XYZ file of C-alpha atoms in Angstrom:
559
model
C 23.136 -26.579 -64.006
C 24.776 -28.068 -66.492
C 26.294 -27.521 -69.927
C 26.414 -28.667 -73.442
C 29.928 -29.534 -74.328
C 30.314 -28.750 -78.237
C 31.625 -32.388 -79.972
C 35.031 -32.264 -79.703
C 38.264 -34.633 -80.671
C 40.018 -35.943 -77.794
C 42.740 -37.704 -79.992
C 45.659 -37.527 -78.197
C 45.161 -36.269 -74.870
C 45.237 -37.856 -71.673
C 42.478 -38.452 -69.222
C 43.198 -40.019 -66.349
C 46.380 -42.621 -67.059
C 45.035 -43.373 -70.912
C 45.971 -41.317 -73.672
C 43.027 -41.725 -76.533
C 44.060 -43.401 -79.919
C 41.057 -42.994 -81.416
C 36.915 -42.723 -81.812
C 35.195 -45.626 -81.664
C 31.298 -44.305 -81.241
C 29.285 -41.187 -80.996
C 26.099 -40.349 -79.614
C 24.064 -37.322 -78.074
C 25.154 -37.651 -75.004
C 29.025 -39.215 -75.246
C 31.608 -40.378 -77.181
C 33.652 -43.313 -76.577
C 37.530 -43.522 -77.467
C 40.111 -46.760 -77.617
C 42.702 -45.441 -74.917
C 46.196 -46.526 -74.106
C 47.491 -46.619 -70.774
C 50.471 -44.353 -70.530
C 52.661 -46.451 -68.778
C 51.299 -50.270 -68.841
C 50.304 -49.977 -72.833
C 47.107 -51.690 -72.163
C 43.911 -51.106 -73.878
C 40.527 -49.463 -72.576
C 37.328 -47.783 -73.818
C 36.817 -44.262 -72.220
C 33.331 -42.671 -72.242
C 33.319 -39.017 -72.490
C 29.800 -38.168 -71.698
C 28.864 -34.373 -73.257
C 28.410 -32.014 -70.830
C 29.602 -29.872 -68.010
C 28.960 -30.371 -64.390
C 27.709 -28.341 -61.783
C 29.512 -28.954 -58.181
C 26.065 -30.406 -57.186
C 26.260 -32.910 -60.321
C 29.597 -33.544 -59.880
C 29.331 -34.992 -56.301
C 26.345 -37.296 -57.963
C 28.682 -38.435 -60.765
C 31.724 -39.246 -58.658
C 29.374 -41.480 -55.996
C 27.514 -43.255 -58.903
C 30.745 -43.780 -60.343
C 32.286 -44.815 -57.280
C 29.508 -47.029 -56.869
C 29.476 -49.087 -60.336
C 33.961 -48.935 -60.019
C 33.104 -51.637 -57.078
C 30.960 -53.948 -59.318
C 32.876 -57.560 -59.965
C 31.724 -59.801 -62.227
C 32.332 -62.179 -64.602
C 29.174 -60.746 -66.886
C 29.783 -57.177 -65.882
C 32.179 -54.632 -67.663
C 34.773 -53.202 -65.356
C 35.143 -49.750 -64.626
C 38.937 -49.068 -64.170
C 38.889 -45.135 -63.457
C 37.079 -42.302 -63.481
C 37.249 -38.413 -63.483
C 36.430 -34.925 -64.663
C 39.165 -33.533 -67.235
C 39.550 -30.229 -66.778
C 37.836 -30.189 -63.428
C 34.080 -30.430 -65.198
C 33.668 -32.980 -68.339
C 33.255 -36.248 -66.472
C 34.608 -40.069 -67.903
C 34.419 -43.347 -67.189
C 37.445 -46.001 -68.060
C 36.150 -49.146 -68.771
C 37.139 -52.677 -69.992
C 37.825 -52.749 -73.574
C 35.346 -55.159 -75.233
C 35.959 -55.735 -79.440
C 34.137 -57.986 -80.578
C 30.763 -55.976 -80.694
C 27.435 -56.489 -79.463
C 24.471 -58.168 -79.163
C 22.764 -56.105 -81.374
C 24.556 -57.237 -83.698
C 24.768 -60.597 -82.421
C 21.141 -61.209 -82.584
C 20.301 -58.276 -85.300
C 16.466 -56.963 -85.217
C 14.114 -58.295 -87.462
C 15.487 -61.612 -86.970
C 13.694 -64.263 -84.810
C 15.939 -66.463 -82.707
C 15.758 -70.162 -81.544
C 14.845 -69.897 -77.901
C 18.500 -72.504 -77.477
C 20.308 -70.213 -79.108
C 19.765 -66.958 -77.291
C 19.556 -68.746 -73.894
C 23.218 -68.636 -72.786
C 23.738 -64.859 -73.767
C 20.365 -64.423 -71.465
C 21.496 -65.946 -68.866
C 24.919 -64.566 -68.170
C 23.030 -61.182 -68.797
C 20.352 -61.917 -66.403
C 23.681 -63.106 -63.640
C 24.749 -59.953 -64.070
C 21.821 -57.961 -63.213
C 20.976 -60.302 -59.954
C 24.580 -59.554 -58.963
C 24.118 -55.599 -59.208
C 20.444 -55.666 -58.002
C 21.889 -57.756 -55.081
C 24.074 -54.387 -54.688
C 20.921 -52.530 -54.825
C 21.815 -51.315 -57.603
C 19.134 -50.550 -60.587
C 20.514 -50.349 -64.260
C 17.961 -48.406 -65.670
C 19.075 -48.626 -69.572
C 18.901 -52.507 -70.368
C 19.172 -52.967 -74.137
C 21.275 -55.183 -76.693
C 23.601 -51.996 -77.178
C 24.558 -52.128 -73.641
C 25.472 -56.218 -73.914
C 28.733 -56.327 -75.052
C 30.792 -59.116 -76.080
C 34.293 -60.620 -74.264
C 36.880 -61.885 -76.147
C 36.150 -65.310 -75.199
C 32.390 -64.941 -76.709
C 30.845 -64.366 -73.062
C 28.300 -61.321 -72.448
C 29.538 -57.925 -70.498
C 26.860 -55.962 -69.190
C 28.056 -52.420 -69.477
C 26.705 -48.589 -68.703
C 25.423 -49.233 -65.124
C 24.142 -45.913 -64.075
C 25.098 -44.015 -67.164
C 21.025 -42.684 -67.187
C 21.512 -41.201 -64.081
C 24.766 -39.753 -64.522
C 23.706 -37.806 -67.409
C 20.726 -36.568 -66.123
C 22.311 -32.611 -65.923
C 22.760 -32.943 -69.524
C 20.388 -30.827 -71.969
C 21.214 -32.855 -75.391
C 20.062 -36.304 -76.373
C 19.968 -37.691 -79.585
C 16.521 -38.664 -81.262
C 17.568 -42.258 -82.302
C 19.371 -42.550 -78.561
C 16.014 -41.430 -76.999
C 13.903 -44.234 -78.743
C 16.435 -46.896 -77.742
C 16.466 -46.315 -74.365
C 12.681 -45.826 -74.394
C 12.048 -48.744 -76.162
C 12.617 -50.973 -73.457
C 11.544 -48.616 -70.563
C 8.942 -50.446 -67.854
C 5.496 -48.440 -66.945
C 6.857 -47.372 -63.522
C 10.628 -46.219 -64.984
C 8.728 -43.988 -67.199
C 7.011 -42.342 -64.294
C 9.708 -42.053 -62.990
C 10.127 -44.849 -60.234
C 12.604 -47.129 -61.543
C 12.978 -50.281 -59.341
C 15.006 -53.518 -59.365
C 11.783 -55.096 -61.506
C 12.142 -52.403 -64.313
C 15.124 -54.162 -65.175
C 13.687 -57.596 -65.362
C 10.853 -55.607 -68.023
C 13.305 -54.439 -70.157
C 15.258 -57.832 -70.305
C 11.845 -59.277 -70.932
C 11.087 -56.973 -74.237
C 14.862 -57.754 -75.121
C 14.150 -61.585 -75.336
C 10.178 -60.762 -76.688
C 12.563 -59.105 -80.003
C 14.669 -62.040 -80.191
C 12.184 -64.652 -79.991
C 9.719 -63.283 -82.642
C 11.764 -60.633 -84.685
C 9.916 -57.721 -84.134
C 9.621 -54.976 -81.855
C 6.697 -54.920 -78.270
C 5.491 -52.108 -79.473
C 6.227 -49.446 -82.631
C 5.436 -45.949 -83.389
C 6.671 -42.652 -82.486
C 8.854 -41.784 -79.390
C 5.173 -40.890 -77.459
C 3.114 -43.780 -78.957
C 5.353 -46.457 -77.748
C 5.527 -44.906 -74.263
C 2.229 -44.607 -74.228
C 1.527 -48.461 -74.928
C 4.511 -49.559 -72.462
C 1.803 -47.959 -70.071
C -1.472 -49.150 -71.290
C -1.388 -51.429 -74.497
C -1.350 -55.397 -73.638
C 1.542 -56.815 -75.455
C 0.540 -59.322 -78.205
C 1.482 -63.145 -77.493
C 4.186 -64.210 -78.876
C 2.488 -67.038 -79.822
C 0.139 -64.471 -81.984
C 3.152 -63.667 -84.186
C 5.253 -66.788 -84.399
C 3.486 -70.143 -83.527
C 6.020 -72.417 -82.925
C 7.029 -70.603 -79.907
C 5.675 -73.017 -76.824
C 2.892 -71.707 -74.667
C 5.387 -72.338 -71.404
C 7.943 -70.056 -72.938
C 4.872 -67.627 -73.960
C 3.628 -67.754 -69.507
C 7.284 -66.797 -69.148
C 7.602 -63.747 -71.400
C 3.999 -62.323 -70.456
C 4.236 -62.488 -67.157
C 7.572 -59.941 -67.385
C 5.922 -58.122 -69.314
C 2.816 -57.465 -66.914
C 2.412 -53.718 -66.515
C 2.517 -53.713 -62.195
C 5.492 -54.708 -60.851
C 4.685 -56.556 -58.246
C 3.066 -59.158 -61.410
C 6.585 -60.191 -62.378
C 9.180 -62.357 -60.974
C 10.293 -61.857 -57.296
C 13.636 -61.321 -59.202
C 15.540 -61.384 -62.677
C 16.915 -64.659 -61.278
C 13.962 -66.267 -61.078
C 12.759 -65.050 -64.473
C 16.192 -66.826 -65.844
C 15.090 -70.022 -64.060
C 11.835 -69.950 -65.701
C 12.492 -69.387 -68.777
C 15.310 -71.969 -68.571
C 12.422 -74.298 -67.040
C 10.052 -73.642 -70.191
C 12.962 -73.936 -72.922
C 13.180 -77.315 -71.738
C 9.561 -78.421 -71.670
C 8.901 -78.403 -68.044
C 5.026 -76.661 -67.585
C 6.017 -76.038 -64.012
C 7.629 -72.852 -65.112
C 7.505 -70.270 -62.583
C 4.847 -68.780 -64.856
C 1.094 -68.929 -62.898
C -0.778 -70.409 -65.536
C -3.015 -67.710 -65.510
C -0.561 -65.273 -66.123
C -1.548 -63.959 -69.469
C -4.896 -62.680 -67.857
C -3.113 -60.909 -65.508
C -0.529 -59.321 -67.493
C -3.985 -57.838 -69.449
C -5.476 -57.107 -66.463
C -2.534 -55.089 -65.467
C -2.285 -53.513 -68.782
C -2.702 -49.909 -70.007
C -1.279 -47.883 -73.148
C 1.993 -46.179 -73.164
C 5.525 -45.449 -75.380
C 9.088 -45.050 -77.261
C 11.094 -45.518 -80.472
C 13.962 -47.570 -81.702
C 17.320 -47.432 -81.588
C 20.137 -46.885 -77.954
C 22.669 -44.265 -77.061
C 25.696 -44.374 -77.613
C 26.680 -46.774 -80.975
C 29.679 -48.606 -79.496
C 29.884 -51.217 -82.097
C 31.600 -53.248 -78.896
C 33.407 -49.818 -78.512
C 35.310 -50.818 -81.381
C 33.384 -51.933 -84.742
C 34.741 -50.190 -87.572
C 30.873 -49.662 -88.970
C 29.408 -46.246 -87.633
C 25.908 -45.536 -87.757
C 26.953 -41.958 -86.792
C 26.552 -40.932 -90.304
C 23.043 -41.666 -90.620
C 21.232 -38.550 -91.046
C 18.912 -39.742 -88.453
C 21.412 -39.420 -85.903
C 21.426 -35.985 -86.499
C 18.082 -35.480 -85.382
C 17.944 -33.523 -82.207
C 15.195 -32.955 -79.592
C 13.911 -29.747 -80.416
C 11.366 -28.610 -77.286
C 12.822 -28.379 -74.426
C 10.798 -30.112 -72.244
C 11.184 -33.535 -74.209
C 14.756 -33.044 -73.977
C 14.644 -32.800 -70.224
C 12.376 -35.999 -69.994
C 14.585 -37.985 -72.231
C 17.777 -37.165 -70.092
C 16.055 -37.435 -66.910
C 14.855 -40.759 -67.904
C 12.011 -41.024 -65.962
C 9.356 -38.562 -66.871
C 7.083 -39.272 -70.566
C 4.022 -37.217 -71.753
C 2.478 -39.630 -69.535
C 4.032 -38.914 -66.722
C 2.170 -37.716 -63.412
C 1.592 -33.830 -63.002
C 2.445 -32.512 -59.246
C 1.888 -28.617 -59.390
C -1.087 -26.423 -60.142
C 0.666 -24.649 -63.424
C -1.235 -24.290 -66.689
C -0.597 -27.511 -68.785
C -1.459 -27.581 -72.411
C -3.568 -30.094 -73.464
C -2.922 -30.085 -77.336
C -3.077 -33.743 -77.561
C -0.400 -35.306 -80.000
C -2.080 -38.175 -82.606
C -0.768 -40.956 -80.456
C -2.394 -40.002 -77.476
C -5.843 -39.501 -79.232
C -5.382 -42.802 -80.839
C -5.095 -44.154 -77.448
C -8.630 -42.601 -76.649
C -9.446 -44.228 -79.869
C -8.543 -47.632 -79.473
C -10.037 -47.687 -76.075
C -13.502 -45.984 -76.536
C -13.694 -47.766 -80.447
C -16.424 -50.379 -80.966
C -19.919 -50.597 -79.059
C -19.967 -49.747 -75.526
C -20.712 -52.411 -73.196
C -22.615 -50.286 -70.984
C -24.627 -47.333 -72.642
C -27.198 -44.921 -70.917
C -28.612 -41.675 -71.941
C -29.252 -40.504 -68.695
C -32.427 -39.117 -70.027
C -34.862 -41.626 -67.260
C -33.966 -44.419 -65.093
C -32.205 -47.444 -66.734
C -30.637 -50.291 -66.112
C -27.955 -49.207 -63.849
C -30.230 -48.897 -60.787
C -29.128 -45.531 -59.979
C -29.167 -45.231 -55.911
C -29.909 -41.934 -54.079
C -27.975 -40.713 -51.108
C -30.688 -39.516 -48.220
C -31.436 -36.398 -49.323
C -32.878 -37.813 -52.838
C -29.810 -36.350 -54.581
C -30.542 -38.117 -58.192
C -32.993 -36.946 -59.881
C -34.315 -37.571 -64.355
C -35.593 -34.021 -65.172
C -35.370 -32.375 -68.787
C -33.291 -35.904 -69.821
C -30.891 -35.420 -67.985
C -29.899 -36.714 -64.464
C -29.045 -34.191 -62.047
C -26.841 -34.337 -59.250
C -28.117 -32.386 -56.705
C -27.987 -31.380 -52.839
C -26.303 -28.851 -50.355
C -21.960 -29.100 -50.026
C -21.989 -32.695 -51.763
C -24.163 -34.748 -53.827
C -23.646 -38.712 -54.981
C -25.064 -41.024 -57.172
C -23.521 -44.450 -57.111
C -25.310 -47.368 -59.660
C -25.759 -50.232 -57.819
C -25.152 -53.286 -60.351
C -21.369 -52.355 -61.855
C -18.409 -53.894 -60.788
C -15.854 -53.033 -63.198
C -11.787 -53.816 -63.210
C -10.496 -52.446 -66.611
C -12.748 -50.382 -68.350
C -13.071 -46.332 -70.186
C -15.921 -44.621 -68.930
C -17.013 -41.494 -70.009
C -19.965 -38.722 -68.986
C -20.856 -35.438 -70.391
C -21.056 -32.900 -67.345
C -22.956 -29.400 -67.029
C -22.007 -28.012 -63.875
C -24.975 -25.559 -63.060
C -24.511 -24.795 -59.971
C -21.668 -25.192 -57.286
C -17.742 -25.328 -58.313
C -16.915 -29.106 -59.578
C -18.636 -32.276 -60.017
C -17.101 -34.906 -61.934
C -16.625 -39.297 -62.121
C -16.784 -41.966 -59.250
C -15.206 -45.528 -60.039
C -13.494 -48.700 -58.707
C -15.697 -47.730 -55.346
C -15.321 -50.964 -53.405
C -17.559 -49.420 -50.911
C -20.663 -51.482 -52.337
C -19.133 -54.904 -53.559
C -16.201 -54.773 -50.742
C -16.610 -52.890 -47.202
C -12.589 -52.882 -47.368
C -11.212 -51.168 -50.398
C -11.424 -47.856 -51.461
C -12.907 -45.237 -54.133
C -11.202 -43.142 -56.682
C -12.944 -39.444 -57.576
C -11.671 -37.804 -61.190
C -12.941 -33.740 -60.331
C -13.372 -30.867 -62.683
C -14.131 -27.442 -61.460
C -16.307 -24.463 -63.321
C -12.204 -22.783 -62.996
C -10.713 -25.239 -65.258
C -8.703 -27.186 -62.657
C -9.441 -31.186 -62.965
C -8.073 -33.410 -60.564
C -7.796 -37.151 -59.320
C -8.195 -38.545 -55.755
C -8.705 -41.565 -54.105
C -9.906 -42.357 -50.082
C -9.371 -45.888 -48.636
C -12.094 -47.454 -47.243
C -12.293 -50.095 -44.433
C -15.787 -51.454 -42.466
C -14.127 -52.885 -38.993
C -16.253 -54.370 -35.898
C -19.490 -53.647 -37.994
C -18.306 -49.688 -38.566
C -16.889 -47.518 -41.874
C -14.275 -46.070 -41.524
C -12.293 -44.287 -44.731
C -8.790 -42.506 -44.499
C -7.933 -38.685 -45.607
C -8.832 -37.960 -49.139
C -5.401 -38.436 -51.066
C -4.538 -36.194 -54.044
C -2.958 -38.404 -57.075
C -2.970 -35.713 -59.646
C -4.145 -31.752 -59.641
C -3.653 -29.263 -62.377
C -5.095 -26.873 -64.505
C -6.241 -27.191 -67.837
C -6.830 -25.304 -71.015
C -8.865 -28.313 -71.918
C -12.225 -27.510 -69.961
C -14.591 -25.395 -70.818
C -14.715 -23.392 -68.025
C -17.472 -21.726 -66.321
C -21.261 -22.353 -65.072
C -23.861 -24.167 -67.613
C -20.499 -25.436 -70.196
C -20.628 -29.214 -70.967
C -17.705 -31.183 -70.771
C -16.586 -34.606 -71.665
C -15.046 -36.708 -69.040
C -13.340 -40.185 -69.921
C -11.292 -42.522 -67.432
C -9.383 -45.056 -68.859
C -8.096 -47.455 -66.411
C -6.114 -50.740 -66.624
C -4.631 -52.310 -63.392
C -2.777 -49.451 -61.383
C -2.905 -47.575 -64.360
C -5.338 -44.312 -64.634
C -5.375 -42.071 -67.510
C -7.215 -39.065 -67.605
C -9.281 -36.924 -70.435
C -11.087 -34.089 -70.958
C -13.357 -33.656 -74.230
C -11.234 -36.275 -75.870
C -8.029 -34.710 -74.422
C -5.208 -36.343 -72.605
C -4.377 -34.452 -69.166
C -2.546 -36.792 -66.874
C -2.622 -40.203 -65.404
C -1.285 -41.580 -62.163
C -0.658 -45.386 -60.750
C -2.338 -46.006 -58.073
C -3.453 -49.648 -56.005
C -6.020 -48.681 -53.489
C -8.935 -50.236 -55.384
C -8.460 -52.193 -58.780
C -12.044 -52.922 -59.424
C -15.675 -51.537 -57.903
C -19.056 -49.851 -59.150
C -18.929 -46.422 -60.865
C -20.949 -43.020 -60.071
C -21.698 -39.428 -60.228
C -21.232 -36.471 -58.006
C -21.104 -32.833 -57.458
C -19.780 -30.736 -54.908
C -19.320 -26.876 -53.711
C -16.661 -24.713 -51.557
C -19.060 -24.859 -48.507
C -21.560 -27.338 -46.764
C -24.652 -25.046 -47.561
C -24.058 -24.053 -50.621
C -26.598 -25.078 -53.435
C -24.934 -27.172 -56.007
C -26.744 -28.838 -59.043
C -24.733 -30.548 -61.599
C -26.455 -32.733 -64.586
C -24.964 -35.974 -66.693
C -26.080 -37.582 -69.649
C -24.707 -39.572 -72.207
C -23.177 -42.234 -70.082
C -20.717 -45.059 -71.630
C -18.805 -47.383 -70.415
C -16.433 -49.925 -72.709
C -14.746 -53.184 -71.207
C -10.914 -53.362 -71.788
C-alpha cells in the first residue's frame, strides 16, 4: 500500500539526468519543478507525484509510464524520462511548456466566441484521437491539463496521471473538484472509456462558450447531477449561441455513452460543421431529447490538480487557504484518488452502508419527486391503473390498501403505464413473507422482447436491485437468469414484519437511483429495458410459504 510522502524541497537534487532549479506548482498529490539537464543544459518540468509505492504499484507506474513515454504528437506533451528516486517516489520528465494554460487562456466566467476557441479545440481534440487511437483513455481532461507551446499551439499533458496516483491516500479539496468537474456518468462509476473523454472536452467547451460552469455545488452535488441532472441549453444562458452549435454540445453531453459521437474526432468535425453554419452537423436533430432522455442527477466542484501555471507562471494559487483544505474521511479520499468511485457509485458487497443522506442527495429526491405527480393512486380501491391479477387472484383492495398476496411469489403489474424516465414511489408493509418491493420498465406487456427491472427490500433490512431479460421467440417466453445490479444492507429500512417503508426509483436512461424513506442507497446503470409498465410484488424464502405484503400511496412523477 502506499504512502504519504511529507511535502518536501527537491531544490537541487537530481532525478534522473535533471537537477531541479526550482518549484513551479504544488498540489495534493505532486509538485512540479523547472529541471536542468546535467549534461545537455536543457530545460524540463519534472512531476514529483506524493507518495510511496508499493512493488505492486510500482510495476503499474513504470508500464503506464512506459506507455504515455511512447506518445508522439504535435498536440501532446512529451514525456522524456521517468523513475522512482530513491527506489519508491515515482516522476515523470516532461516537455517544458511556459507560457501557461488554457485556464488562463480562456479564464472562467468569461464566455468565448465560438471562432476564437475553435483552434485551441481542435488541436486538443487531435490529440486525444491520436492517444484514444493508442487505446489509450486520459481520464483527467480539463483546461489545467492544456498547456501552451512556445509557438502558441496546445499540449495536452498528464495522460494517465489519475491512474498512476491511484495508491496515493492525499488529494487536495480544490484538486478533487477540478478533476470532478468534468468527470462523465460512467468515469464516475468507475468505467472510464474512450467517450468519457469526449464528455469532459464537451463541458470544457460548454464553460467557454457561455461562461459558467455545467453544473455547481458541492464536490457530491455536482457528481450527482453529472449522473442525473439534464444540462441546461446553452442557448438558455446565452442566446446568441446558434442552435447547430447548441445539437453539438448536447449531444456530448448525453449521459449514455453510446449517445455521443462515435469519436472525439467526429465531435471536432461537428462542431467545426456548426461554427460555420452548416445544419448538417453530425448532431441528430433530435439530439437534445435524447441527451434528456438519457439524463439523471449526479456531481463535483471546481478547480484541477496540480496548479502548473504552464509549469512555470510565477502566480501561485498555492497560497490560497483553500488549497489547504484536505479530505478529511477516509473513504472520500480513496474515491477521489481512485477516480472512479462517487457517493453514487454502485455497491458490490453485502456490508452495512450508512444511509445518512448528505443535503445534495436529498435535494436530488427533491427536485425529482417536487411538483404534482403525474400519476397518483391511493391504493385504497381500484383506479385508474387497471391493476391485473396473476392466476391465483394475487391483488386484492381490503382495509385501503392493496395487498399483494399468494404462496412463494405474488405480482401485480398495471396494465396502462409505459413509462421511460420517471420517480416512482410506494409505501410497503411487508406482513407476511421476507421482501416485497417495486416492478418497472417491464417490457413484458408493451414489448415481448425486453426485459424487467425488480428494486427488493427484505423484513432484514437488505434492499436490492435486479433485472431479467425477456425475449417471446417462435410464439414462446423465454427470460434469462435473474441478474443482481446492486445488493446491500441498509440502516435505512425499518426492519421487521408489519413496518412501512418508503420506496422511490428514480430512473433516467441507464441511470437507476435508489431510496429508501427518502434516503439515497445506491444506483446502478443498466440497458436491458429503458422504458415499460410498473408493478408490485412480494415474495418469500420458499414456494409454499404464505406471503402477504400491502401498498398504498402510489406516485409516480414524469422526468
Amino acid at each position: 500500500m502506499s504512502e504519504e510522502v511529507s511535502v518536501n524541497t527537491y531544490i537541487g537534487q537530481e532525478f534522473g539526468n535533471y537537477r531541479l532549479t526550482r518549484l513551479i506548482g504544488r498540489g495534493g498529490f505532486a509538485e512540479v519543478y523547472l529541471g536542468e539537464h546535467i549534461y545537455l543544459k536543457t530545460q524540463a518540468a519534472i512531476k514529483i507525484l506524493q507518495t510511496r509505492l508499493s512493488d505492486d504499484e510500482q510495476e503499474r507506474f513504470y508500464a503506464e509510464a512506459r506507455t504515455v513515454a511512447h506518445l508522439q504528437h504535435e498536440y501532446i506533451v512529451r514525456v522524456l524520462e521517468f523513475g522512482l528516486k530513491d527506489g519508491n517516489i515515482p516522476y515523470l520528465v516532461m516537455e517544458y511548456a511556459p507560457d501557461g494554460t488554457l485556464r488562463e487562456r480562456f479564464p472562467r466566467g468569461n464566455a468565448m466566441p465560438l471562432t476564437h476557441i475553435l483552434p485551441s479545440f481542435k488541436q486538443v481534440a487531435a490529440a486525444l484521437q491520436y492517444a484514444h487511437e493508442q487505446h489509450l483513455v486520459h481520464r483527467d481532461i480539463k483546461p489545467e491539463n492544456m498547456l501552451l507551446g512556445t509557438h502558441g499551439e496546445v499540449l495536452l499533458s498528464d495522460f494517465g496521471i489519475a491512474l498512476m496516483i491511484k495508491g496515493s491516500q492525499r488529494q487536495d479539496a480544490q484538486e478533487v473538484a477540478g478533476t470532478v468537474t468534468y468527470m462523465a456518468p460512467e468515469q464516475l462509476m468507475g468505467q472510464p472509456t474512450q467517450a468519457s473523454d469526449q464528455y469532459a472536452l464537451g463541458v470544457v467547451v460548454y464553460e467557454w462558450l457561455c461562461g459558467q460552469r455545467l453544473f455547481t455545488g458541492s464536490f457530491t452535488s455536482i457528481a450527482t447531477q453529472h449522473m442525473l441532472a439534464p444540462p441546461t441549453s446553452l442557448k438558455e444562458r446565452n442566446p446568441d449561441i446558434p442552435a447547430s452549435v447548441d445539437r453539438v454540445v448536447l449531444k456530448v453531453l448525453a449521459k449514455d455513452p453510446q449517445q455521443r459521437f462515435s469519436s472525439v474526432q467526429d465531435f471536432a468535425h461537428a462542431l467545426e460543421a456548426a461554427a460555420q453554419g452548416d445544419s448538417n452537423d453530425g448532431a441528430d436533430a433530435t439530439c437534445s431529447t435524447a441527451v434528456r432522455a438519457s439524463t439523471a442527477y449526479k456531481t463535483p466542484v471546481l478547480t484541477a490538480p496540480v496548479q502548473q501555471q504552464g509549469y512555470a507562471s510565477s502566480k501561485s494559487h498555492v497560497q490560497s487557504s483553500a488549497r489547504k483544505l484536505k479530505i478529511i474521511l477516509p473513504v472520500v479520499a480513496l474515491l477521489l484518488v481512485i477516480g472512479s468511485i462517487l457517493a453514487f457509485s454502485l455497491l458490490h458487497n453485502n456490508q452495512p452502508m450508512k444511509t445518512n443522506t448528505p443535503p445534495d442527495m436529498y435535494a436530488l429526491y427533491s427536485n425529482a419527486t417536487r411538483g404534482e405527480p403525474q400519476i397518483q393512486d391511493s391504493l385504497r380501491a381500484e383506479g385508474p391503473l387497471a391493476w391485473q391479477n396473476g392466476t391465483a387472484n394475487t391483488c386484492k383492495f381490503q382495509d385501503n390498501t392493496l395487498h399483494v398476496a399468494n404462496k412463494g411469489v405474488a405480482l401485480c403489474n398495471t396494465a396502462y403505464t409505459n413509462l421511460n424516465d420517471f420517480a416512482y414511489q410506494a409505501e410497503m408493509t411487508i406482513i407476511q413473507g421476507t421482501n416485497g418491493g417495486l416492478i418497472f420498465r417491464n417490457e413484458l406487456l408493451p414489448d415481448p422482447n425486453g426485459g424487467v427491472y425488480y428494486f427488493t427490500v427484505t423484513a432484514q433490512g437488505q434492499f436490492s436491485l435486479s433485472v431479467r431479460k425477456i425475449t417471446y421467440i417462435d410464439g414462446q417466453f423465454s427470460s434469462s437468469p435473474l441478474k443482481t445490479l446492486l445488493q446491500h444492507q441498509s440502516t435505512a429500512i425499518k426492519t421487521g414484519l408489519h413496518q412501512t417503508n418508503l420506496l422511490t426509483v428514480i430512473a433516467r436512461g441507464s441511470t437507476i437511483a435508489l431510496y429508501i424513506n427518502k434516503q439515497f442507497v445506491g444506483s446502478a446503470q443498466d440497458t436491458t429495458s429503458l422504458s415499460g409498465t410498473i408493478g408490485l410484488f412480494s415474495q418469500g424464502n420458499a414456494a409454499n410459504q404464505v406471503l402477504e405484503v400491502t401498498f398504498k400511496n402510489l406516485q409516480v412523477w414524469n422526468l
